[in-house]
Coordinates of C-alpha atoms and ligand atoms in Angstrom, one line a residue:
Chain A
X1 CA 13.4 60.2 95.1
X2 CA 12.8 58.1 98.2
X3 CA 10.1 55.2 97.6
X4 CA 8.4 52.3 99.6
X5 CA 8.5 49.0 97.5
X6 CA 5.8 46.5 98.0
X7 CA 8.0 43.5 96.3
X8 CA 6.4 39.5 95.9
X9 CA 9.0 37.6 97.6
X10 CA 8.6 33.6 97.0
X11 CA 11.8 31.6 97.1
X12 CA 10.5 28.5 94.4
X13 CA 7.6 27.7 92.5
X14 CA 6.5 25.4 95.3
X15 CA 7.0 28.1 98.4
X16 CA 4.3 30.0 99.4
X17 CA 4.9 34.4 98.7
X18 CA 4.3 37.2 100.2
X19 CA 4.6 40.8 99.4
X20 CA 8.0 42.4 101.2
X21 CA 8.1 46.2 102.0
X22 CA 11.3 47.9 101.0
X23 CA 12.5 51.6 101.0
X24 CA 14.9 52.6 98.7
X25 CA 16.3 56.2 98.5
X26 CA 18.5 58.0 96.3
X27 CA 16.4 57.1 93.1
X28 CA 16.9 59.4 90.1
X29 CA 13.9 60.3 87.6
X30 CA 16.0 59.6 85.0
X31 CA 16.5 55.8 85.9
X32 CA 14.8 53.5 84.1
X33 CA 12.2 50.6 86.3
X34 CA 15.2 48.3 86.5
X35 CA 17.5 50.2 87.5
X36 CA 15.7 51.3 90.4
X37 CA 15.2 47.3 91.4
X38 CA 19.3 47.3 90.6
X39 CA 19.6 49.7 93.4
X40 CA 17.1 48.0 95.7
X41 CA 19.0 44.4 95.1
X42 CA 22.6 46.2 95.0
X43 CA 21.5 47.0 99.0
X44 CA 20.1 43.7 99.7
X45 CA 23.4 42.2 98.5
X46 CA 25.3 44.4 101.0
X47 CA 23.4 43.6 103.6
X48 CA 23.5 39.8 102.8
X49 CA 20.0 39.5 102.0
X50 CA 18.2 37.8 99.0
X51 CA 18.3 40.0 95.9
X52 CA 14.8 40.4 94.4
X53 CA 14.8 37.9 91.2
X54 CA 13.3 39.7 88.3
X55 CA 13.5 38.6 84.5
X56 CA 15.5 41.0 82.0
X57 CA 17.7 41.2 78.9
X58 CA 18.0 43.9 76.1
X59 CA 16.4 46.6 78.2
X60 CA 15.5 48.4 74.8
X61 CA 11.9 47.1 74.4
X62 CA 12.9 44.5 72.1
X63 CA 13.1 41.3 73.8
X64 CA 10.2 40.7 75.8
X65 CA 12.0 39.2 78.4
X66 CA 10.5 42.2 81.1
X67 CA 7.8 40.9 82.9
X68 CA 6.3 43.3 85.9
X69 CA 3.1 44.2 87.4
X70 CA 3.4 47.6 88.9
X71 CA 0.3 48.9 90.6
X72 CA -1.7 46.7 89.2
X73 CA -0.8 47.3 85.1
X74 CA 1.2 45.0 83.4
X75 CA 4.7 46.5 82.8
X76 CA 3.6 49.8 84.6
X77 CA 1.7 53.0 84.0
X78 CA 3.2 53.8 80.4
X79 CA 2.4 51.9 77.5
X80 CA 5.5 50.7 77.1
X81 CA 8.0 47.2 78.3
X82 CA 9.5 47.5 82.4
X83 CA 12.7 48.1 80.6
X84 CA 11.7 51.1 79.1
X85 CA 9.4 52.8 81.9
X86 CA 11.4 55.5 83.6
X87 CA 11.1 56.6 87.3
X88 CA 9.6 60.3 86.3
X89 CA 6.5 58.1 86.0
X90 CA 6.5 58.1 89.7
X91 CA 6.2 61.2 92.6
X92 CA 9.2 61.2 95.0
X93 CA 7.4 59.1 98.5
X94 CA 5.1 57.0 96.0
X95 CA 4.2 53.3 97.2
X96 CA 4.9 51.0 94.8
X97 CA 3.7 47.4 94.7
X98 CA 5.1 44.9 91.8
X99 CA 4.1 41.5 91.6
X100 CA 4.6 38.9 89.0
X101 CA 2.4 38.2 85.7
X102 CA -0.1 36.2 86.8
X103 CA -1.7 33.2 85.1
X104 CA -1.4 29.3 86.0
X105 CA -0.3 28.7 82.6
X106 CA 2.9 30.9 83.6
X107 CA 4.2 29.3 87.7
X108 CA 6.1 31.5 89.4
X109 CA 9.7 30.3 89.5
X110 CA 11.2 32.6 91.9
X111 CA 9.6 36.3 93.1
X112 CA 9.0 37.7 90.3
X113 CA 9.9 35.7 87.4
X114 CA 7.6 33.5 86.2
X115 CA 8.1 30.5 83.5
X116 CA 7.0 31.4 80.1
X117 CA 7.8 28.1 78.1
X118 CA 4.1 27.4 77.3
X119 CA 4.8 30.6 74.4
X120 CA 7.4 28.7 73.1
X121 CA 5.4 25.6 72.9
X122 CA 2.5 27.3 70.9
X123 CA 5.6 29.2 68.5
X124 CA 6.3 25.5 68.4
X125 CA 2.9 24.0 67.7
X126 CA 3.1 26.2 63.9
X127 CA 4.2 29.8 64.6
X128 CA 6.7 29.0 61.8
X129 CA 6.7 28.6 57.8
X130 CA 8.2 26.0 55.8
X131 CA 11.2 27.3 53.6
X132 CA 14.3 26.4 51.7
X133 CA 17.5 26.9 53.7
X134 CA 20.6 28.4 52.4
X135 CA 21.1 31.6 50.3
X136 CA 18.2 34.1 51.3
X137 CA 15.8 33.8 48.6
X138 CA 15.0 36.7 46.2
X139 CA 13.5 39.5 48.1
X140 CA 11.3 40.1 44.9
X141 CA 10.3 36.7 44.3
X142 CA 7.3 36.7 46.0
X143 CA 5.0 39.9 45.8
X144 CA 3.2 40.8 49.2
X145 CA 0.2 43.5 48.9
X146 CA 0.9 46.9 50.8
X147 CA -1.9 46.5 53.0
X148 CA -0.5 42.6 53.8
X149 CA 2.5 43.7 54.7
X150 CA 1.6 46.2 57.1
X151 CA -1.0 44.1 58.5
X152 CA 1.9 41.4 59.1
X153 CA 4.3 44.1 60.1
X154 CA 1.9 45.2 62.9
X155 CA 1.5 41.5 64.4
X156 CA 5.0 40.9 63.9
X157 CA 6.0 43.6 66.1
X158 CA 4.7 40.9 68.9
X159 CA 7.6 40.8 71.7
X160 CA 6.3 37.5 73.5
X161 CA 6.5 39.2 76.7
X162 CA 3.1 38.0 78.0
X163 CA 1.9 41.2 79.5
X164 CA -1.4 40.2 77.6
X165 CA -1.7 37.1 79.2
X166 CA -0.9 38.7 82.6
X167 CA -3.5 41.8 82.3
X168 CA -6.1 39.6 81.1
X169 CA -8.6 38.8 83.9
X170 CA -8.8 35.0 82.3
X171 CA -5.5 34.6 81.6
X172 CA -6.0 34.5 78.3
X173 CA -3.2 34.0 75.3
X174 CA -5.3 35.2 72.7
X175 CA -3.6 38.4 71.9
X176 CA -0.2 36.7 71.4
X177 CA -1.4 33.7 69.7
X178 CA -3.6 35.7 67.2
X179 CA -0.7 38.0 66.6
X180 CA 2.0 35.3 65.8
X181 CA -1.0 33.8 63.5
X182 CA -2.1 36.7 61.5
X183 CA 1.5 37.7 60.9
X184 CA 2.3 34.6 59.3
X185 CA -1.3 33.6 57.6
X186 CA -1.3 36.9 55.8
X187 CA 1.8 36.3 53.7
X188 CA 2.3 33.8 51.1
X189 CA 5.0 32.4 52.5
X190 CA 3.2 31.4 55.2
X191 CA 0.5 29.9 53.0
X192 CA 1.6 26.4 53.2
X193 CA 0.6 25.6 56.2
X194 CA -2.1 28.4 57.0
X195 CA -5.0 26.4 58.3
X196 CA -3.0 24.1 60.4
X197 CA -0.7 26.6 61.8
X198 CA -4.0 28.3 63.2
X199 CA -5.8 24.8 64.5
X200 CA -2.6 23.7 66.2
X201 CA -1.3 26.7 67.9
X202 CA -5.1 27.6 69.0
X203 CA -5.2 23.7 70.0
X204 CA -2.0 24.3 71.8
X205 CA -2.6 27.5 74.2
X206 CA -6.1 25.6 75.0
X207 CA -4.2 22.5 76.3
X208 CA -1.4 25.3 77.8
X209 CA -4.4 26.4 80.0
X210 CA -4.7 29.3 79.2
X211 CA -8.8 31.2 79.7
X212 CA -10.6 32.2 77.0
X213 CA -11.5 35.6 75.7
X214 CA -14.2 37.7 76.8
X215 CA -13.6 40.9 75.3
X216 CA -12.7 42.5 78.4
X217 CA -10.2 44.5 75.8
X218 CA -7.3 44.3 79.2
X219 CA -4.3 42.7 77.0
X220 CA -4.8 45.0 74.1
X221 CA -4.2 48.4 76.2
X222 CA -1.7 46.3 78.3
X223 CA 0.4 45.3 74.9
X224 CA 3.5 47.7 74.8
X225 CA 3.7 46.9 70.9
X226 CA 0.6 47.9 70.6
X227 CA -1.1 44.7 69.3
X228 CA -5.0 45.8 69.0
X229 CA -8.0 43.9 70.1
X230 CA -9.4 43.2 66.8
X231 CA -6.2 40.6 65.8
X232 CA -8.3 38.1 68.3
X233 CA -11.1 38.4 65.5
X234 CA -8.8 38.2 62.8
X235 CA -7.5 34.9 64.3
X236 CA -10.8 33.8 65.0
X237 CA -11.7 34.6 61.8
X238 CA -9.1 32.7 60.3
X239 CA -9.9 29.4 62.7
X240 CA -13.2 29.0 61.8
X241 CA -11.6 29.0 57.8
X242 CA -9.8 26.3 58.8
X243 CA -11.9 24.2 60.4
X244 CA -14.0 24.0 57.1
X245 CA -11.0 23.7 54.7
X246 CA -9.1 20.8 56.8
X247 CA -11.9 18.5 56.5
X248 CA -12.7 18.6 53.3
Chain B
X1 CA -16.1 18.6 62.7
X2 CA -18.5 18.7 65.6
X3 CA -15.4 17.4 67.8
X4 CA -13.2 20.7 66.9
X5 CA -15.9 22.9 67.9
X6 CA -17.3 21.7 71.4
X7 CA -13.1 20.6 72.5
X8 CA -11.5 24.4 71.3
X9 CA -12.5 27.3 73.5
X10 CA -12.8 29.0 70.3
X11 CA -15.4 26.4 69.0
X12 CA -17.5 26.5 72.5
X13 CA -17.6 30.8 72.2
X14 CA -18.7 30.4 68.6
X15 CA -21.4 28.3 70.1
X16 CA -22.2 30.6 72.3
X17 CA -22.3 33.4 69.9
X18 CA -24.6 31.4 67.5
X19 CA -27.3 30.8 70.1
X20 CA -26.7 34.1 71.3
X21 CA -27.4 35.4 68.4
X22 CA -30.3 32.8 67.8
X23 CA -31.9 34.0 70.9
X24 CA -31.2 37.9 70.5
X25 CA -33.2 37.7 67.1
X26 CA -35.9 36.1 68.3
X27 CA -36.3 38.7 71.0
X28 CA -36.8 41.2 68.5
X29 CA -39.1 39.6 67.1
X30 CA -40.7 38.7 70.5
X31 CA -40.6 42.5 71.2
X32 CA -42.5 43.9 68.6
X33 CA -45.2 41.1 68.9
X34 CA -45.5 42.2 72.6
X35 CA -46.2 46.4 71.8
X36 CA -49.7 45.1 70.3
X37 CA -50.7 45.1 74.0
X38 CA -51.1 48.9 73.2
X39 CA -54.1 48.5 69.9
X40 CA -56.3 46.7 73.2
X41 CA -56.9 43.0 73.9
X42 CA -58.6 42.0 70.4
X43 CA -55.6 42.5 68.5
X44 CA -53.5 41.2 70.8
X45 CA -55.6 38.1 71.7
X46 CA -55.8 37.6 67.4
X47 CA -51.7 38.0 67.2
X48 CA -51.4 35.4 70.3
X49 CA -53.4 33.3 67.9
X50 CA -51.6 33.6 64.8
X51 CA -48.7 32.6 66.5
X52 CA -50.4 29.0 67.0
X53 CA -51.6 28.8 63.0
X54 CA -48.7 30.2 61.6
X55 CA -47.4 28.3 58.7
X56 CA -50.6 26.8 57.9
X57 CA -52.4 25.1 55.8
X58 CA -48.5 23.9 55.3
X59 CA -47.8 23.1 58.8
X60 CA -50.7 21.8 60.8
X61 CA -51.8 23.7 64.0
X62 CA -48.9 24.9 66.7
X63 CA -46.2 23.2 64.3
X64 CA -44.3 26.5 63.9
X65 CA -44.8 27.5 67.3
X66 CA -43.4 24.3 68.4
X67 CA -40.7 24.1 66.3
X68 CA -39.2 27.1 67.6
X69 CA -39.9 26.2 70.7
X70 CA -37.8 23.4 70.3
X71 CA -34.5 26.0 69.0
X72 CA -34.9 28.4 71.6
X73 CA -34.7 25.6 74.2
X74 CA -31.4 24.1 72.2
X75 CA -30.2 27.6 72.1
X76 CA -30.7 28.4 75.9
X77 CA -29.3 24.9 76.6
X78 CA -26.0 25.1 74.4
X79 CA -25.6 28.7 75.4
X80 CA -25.9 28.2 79.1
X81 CA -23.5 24.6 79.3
X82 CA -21.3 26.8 77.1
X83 CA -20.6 29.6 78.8
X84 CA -20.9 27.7 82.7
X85 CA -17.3 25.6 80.7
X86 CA -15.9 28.5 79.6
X87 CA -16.3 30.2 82.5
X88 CA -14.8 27.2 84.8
X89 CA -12.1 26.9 82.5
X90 CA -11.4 31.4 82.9
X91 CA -11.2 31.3 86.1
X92 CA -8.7 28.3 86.2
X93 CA -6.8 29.7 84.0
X94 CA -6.3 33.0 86.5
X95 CA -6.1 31.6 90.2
X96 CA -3.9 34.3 91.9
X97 CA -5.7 37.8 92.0
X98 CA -3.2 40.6 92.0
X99 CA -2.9 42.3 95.5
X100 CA -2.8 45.8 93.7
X101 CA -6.4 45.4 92.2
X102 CA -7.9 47.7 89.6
X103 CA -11.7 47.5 88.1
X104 CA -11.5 48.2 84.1
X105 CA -13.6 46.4 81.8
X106 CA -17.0 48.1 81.6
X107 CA -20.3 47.1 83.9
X108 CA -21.5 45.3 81.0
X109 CA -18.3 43.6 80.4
X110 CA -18.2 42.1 84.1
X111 CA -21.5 41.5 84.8
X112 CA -22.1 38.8 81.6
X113 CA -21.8 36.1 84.0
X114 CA -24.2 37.2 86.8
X115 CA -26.5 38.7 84.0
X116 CA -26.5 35.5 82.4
X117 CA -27.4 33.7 85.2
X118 CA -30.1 36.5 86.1
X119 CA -31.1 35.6 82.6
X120 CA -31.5 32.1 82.8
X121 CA -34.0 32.2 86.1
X122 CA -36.5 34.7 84.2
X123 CA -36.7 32.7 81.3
X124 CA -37.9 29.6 83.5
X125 CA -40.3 32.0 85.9
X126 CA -41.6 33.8 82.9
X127 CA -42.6 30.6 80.9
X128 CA -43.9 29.5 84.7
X129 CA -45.9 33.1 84.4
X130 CA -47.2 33.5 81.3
X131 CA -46.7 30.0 79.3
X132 CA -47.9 27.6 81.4
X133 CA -49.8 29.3 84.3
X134 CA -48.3 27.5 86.7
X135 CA -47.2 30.5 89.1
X136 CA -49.3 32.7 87.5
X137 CA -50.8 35.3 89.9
X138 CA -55.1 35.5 89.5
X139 CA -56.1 32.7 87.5
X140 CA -54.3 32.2 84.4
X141 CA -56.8 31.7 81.5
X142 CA -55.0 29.9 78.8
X143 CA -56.4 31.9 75.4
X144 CA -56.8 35.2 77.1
X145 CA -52.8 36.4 77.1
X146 CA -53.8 39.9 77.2
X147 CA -55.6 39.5 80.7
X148 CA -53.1 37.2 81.5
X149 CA -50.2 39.8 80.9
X150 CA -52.2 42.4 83.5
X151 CA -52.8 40.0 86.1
X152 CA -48.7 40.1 85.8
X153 CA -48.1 43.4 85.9
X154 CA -50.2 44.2 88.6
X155 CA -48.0 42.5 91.0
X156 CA -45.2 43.9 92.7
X157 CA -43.0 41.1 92.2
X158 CA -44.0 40.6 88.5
X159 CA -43.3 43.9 87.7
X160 CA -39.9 44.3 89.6
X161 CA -38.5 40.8 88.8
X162 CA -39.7 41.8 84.6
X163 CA -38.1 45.1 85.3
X164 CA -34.5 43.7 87.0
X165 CA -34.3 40.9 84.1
X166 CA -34.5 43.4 81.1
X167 CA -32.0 46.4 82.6
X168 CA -29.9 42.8 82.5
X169 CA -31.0 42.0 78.8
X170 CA -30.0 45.3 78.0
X171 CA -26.3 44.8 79.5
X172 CA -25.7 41.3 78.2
X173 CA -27.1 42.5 74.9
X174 CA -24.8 45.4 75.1
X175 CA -21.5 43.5 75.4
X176 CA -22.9 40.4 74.0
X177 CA -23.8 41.6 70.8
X178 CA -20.4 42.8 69.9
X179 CA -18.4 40.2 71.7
X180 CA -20.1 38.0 68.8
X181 CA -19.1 39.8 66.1
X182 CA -15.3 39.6 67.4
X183 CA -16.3 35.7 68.2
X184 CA -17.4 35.6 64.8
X185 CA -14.5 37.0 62.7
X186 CA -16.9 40.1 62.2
X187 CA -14.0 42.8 64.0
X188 CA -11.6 44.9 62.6
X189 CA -10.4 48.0 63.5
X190 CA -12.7 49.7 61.2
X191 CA -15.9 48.2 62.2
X192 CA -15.4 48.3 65.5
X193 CA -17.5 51.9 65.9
X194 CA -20.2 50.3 64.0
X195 CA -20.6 46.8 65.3
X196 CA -20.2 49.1 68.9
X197 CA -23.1 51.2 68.1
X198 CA -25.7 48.6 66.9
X199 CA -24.9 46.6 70.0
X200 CA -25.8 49.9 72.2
X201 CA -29.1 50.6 70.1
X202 CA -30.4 47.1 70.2
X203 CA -29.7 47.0 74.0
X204 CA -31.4 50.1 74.3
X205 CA -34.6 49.1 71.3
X206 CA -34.7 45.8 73.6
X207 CA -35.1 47.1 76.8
X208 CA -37.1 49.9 76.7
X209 CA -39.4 48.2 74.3
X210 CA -39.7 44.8 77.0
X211 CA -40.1 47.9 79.8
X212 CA -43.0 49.6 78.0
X213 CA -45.2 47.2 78.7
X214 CA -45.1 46.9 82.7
X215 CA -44.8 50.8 82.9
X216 CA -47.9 50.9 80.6
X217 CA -49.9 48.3 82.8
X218 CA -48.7 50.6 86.1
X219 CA -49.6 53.6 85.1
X220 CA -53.1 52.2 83.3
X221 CA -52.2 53.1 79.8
X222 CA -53.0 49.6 79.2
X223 CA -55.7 47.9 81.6
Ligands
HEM1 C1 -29.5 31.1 80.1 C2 -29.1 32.3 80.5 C3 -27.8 32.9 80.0 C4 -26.5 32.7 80.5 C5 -26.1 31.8 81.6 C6 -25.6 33.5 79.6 C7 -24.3 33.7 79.9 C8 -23.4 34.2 79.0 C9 -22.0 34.4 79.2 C10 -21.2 33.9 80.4 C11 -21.5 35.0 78.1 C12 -20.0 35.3 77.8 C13 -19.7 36.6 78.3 C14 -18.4 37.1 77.9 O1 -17.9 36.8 76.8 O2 -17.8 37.9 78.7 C15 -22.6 35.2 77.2 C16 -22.4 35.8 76.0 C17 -23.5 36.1 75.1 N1 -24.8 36.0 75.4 FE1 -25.6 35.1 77.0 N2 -26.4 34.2 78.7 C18 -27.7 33.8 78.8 C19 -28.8 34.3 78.1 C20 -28.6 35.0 76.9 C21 -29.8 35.5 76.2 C22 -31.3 35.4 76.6 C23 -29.3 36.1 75.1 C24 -30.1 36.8 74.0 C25 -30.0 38.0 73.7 C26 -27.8 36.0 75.2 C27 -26.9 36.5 74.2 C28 -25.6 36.5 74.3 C29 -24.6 36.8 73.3 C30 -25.0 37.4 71.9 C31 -23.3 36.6 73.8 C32 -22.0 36.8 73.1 C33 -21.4 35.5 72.7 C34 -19.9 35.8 72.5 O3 -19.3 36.3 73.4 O4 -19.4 35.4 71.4 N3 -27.5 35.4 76.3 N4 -23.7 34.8 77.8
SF4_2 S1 0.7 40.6 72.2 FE1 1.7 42.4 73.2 S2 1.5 42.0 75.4 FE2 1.1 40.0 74.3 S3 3.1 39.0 74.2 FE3 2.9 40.1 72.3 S4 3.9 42.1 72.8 FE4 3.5 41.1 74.8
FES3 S1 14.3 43.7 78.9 FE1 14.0 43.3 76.7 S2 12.1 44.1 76.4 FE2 12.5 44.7 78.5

């Protein structure tokens, strides 16, 4: 396949960007996203130019670390992470354009790689439970409902990548942040700390920046784990709890 | 308690969604009141009435009226400050547009914000219109609504701005109506097709039942 890449070149966070054309030739339909921007950059390193930055790790879907617009949908045309979209998704002489998630809440660091610390600082704000350390505790010990565990199981499946935040016309965090919430607030062992995990982690994103939700429904068919829109009422759900339980 | 609702974004939507909801009842209600235009000006006129000694001897005369006055206003107020924050704080939150753009969300979805604002300058011209008088076309005879309402409708202007404002109603009903379920804790995957449908067939109960009576004036069903 021979393609024309429209890349978003910007050297720092401070630099101004522009999109970059690039053809690249040779492409098989068997090669996953990356590896097609591996072949771009393997060129531009021959002919001692800039290799496009671009954030990856496990390139199995599991990491989140992925993080491409393509045509205009968060991690592509598939519903599925960068890593694990293949080039058959694509005609041979397709235009391409890939740009960065989008959001102030995540700069751009360098092309296409944005910084996604303000997730780690909401995980930090209560996305966690309070447990003994040391030998794993008795798997039996404390009894989760069926329909509990799925229900935490599906929110759980929650990558971080931040293809929500980037599809969502508001930049909004919702999707994440009530996923990382309901996992945790349905299961006993997250009880503990179950309305203040929800106040501070919603309190957090807020001061993150990040926009609010309008049920535009973007990050739920953007999610590549699948995450559905009705979690963000389940969270909401679960704040509103908590703002009448704290005070009491 | 007060502080955590108006300094979250999620206290400021449920705001929004509670005086949305406030207001979207009270049309109903408002609708059905105005279809006695069709049973001729008596009944109409004596329902007008009402509305002034409802709640008495209990209340004394206009008490009712004026305490929901006095909601609606908060509700309009609250709902409008509301979504003009939210709004500022959206659109900060998402500076950069991609340069590959794609439309998605629904008409209804995108047009909440110019609806609402559509919204917001018929409720002041219609309480101008009808309420007051004070733009009224023809002489506005306070005590005589149902003469009042044809003088309106047999403008132009009255009829197209009445018409414009409810195909908007309809829209920001549409989304509006389930976006407060989800606001509300309401959603779940399950109840999504049901909270969907009610929102469509109030949009639709809502607007053709505010149209009626402009079409009826028009076509002098009602005169
Ligand atoms: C003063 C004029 C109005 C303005 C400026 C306005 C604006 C807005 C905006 C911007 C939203 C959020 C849209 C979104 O989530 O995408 C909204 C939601 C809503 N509006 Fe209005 N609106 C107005 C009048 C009304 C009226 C007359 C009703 C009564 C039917 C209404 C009912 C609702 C409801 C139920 C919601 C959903 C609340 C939520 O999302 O949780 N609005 N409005
Ligand atoms: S909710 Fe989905 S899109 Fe958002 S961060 Fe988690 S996995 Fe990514
Ligand atoms: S690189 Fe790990 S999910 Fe894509």
């Amino acid at each position: 396949m021979k393609l024309t890449l429209r890349v978003w070149r910007q050297k720092n966070a401070d630099a101004p960007g522009t999109m970059s054309t690039y053809e690249v030739d040779g492409i098989s339909q068997d090669m996953s996203f990356l590896e097609m921007l591996d072949t771009l950059n393997e060129e531009l390193i021959l002919a001692g130019d800039d290799p496009v930055a671009f954030d990856h790790d496990c390139r199995e879907g599991i990491c989140g670390a992925c993080s491409l617009v393509i045509n205009g949908d968060a991690h592509g045309p598939e519903r599925t992470t960068t890593c694990q979209l293949h080039m058959r998704s694509f005609e041979d002489g397709d235009t391409i354009d890939i740009e960065p998630w989008r959001a102030s809440a995540f700069p751009v660091v360098k092309d296409l790689v944005v910084d996604r610390s303000a997730f780690d600082r909401i995980i930090q704000a209560g996305g966690y439970i309070s447990a003994p350390t040391g030998t794993a505790p008795e798997a039996h010990a404390a009894p989760v409902p069926k329909p509990d565990a799925d229900f935490a199981f599906e929110h759980a499946e929650c990558i971080g990548c931040g293809a929500c935040v980037a599809a969502c016309p508001n930049g909004s965090a919702m999707l994440f942040t009530s996923a990382k919430i309901n996992h945790l607030n349905v299961l006993p062992q997250g009880a503990p700390e179950r309305e203040t995990r929800v106040l501070d982690m919603v309190g957090q994103m807020d001061s993150e920046g990040f926009g609010g939700c309008t049920l535009t429904g973007e990050c739920a068919t953007a999610c590549p784990k699948g995450i559905p829109l009705p979690s963000i009422s389940a969270m909401n759900k679960e704040w509103l709890r908590a703002t009448r339980k704290v005070r009491r | 308690m007060t502080r955590t609702l108006w300094d979250s974004s999620l206290g400021k939507k449920t705001v929004m969604a509670v005086s949305g909801l406030i207001m979207l009842l009270y049309l109903v209600v408002h609708m059905i009141g105005n279809l006695k235009i069709f049973f001729g000006s008596g009944e109409f006129n004596h329902y007008a009435h009402w509305l002034r000694t409802m709640g008495e001897p209990f209340l004394h005369y206009e008490w009712a009226l004026w305490i929901v006055r006095v909601v609606l206003v908060a509700a309009v107020v609250l709902h409008a400050v509301s979504a003009y924050q939210l709004s500022r704080r959206d659109i900060r939150a998402r500076p950069a547009k991609y340069v590959h753009r794609k439309p998605r969300a629904s008409y209804a979805t995108r047009t909440m914000r110019w609806g609402g604002i559509i919204l917001g300058l018929f409720i002041v011209w219609h309480i101008l219109d009808l309420t007051t008088g004070t733009v009224h076309p023809g002489g506005f005879q306070s005590g005589h609504p149902y003469q009042n309402v044809i003088d309106t409708f047999s403008t132009w202007y009255g009829n197209t701005i009445y018409i414009v404002a409810m195909l908007a109603l309809g829209l920001h009903v549409q989304h509006g109506f389930w976006s407060a379920a989800q606001t509300l804790g309401a959603g779940s995957a399950t109840r999504d097709r049901v909270l969907k449908t009610i929102a469509n067939a109030l949009a639709a109960v809502l607007t053709l039942g505010f149209i009626c009576v402009p079409v009826a004036v028009m076509t002098g069903v009602v005169s």
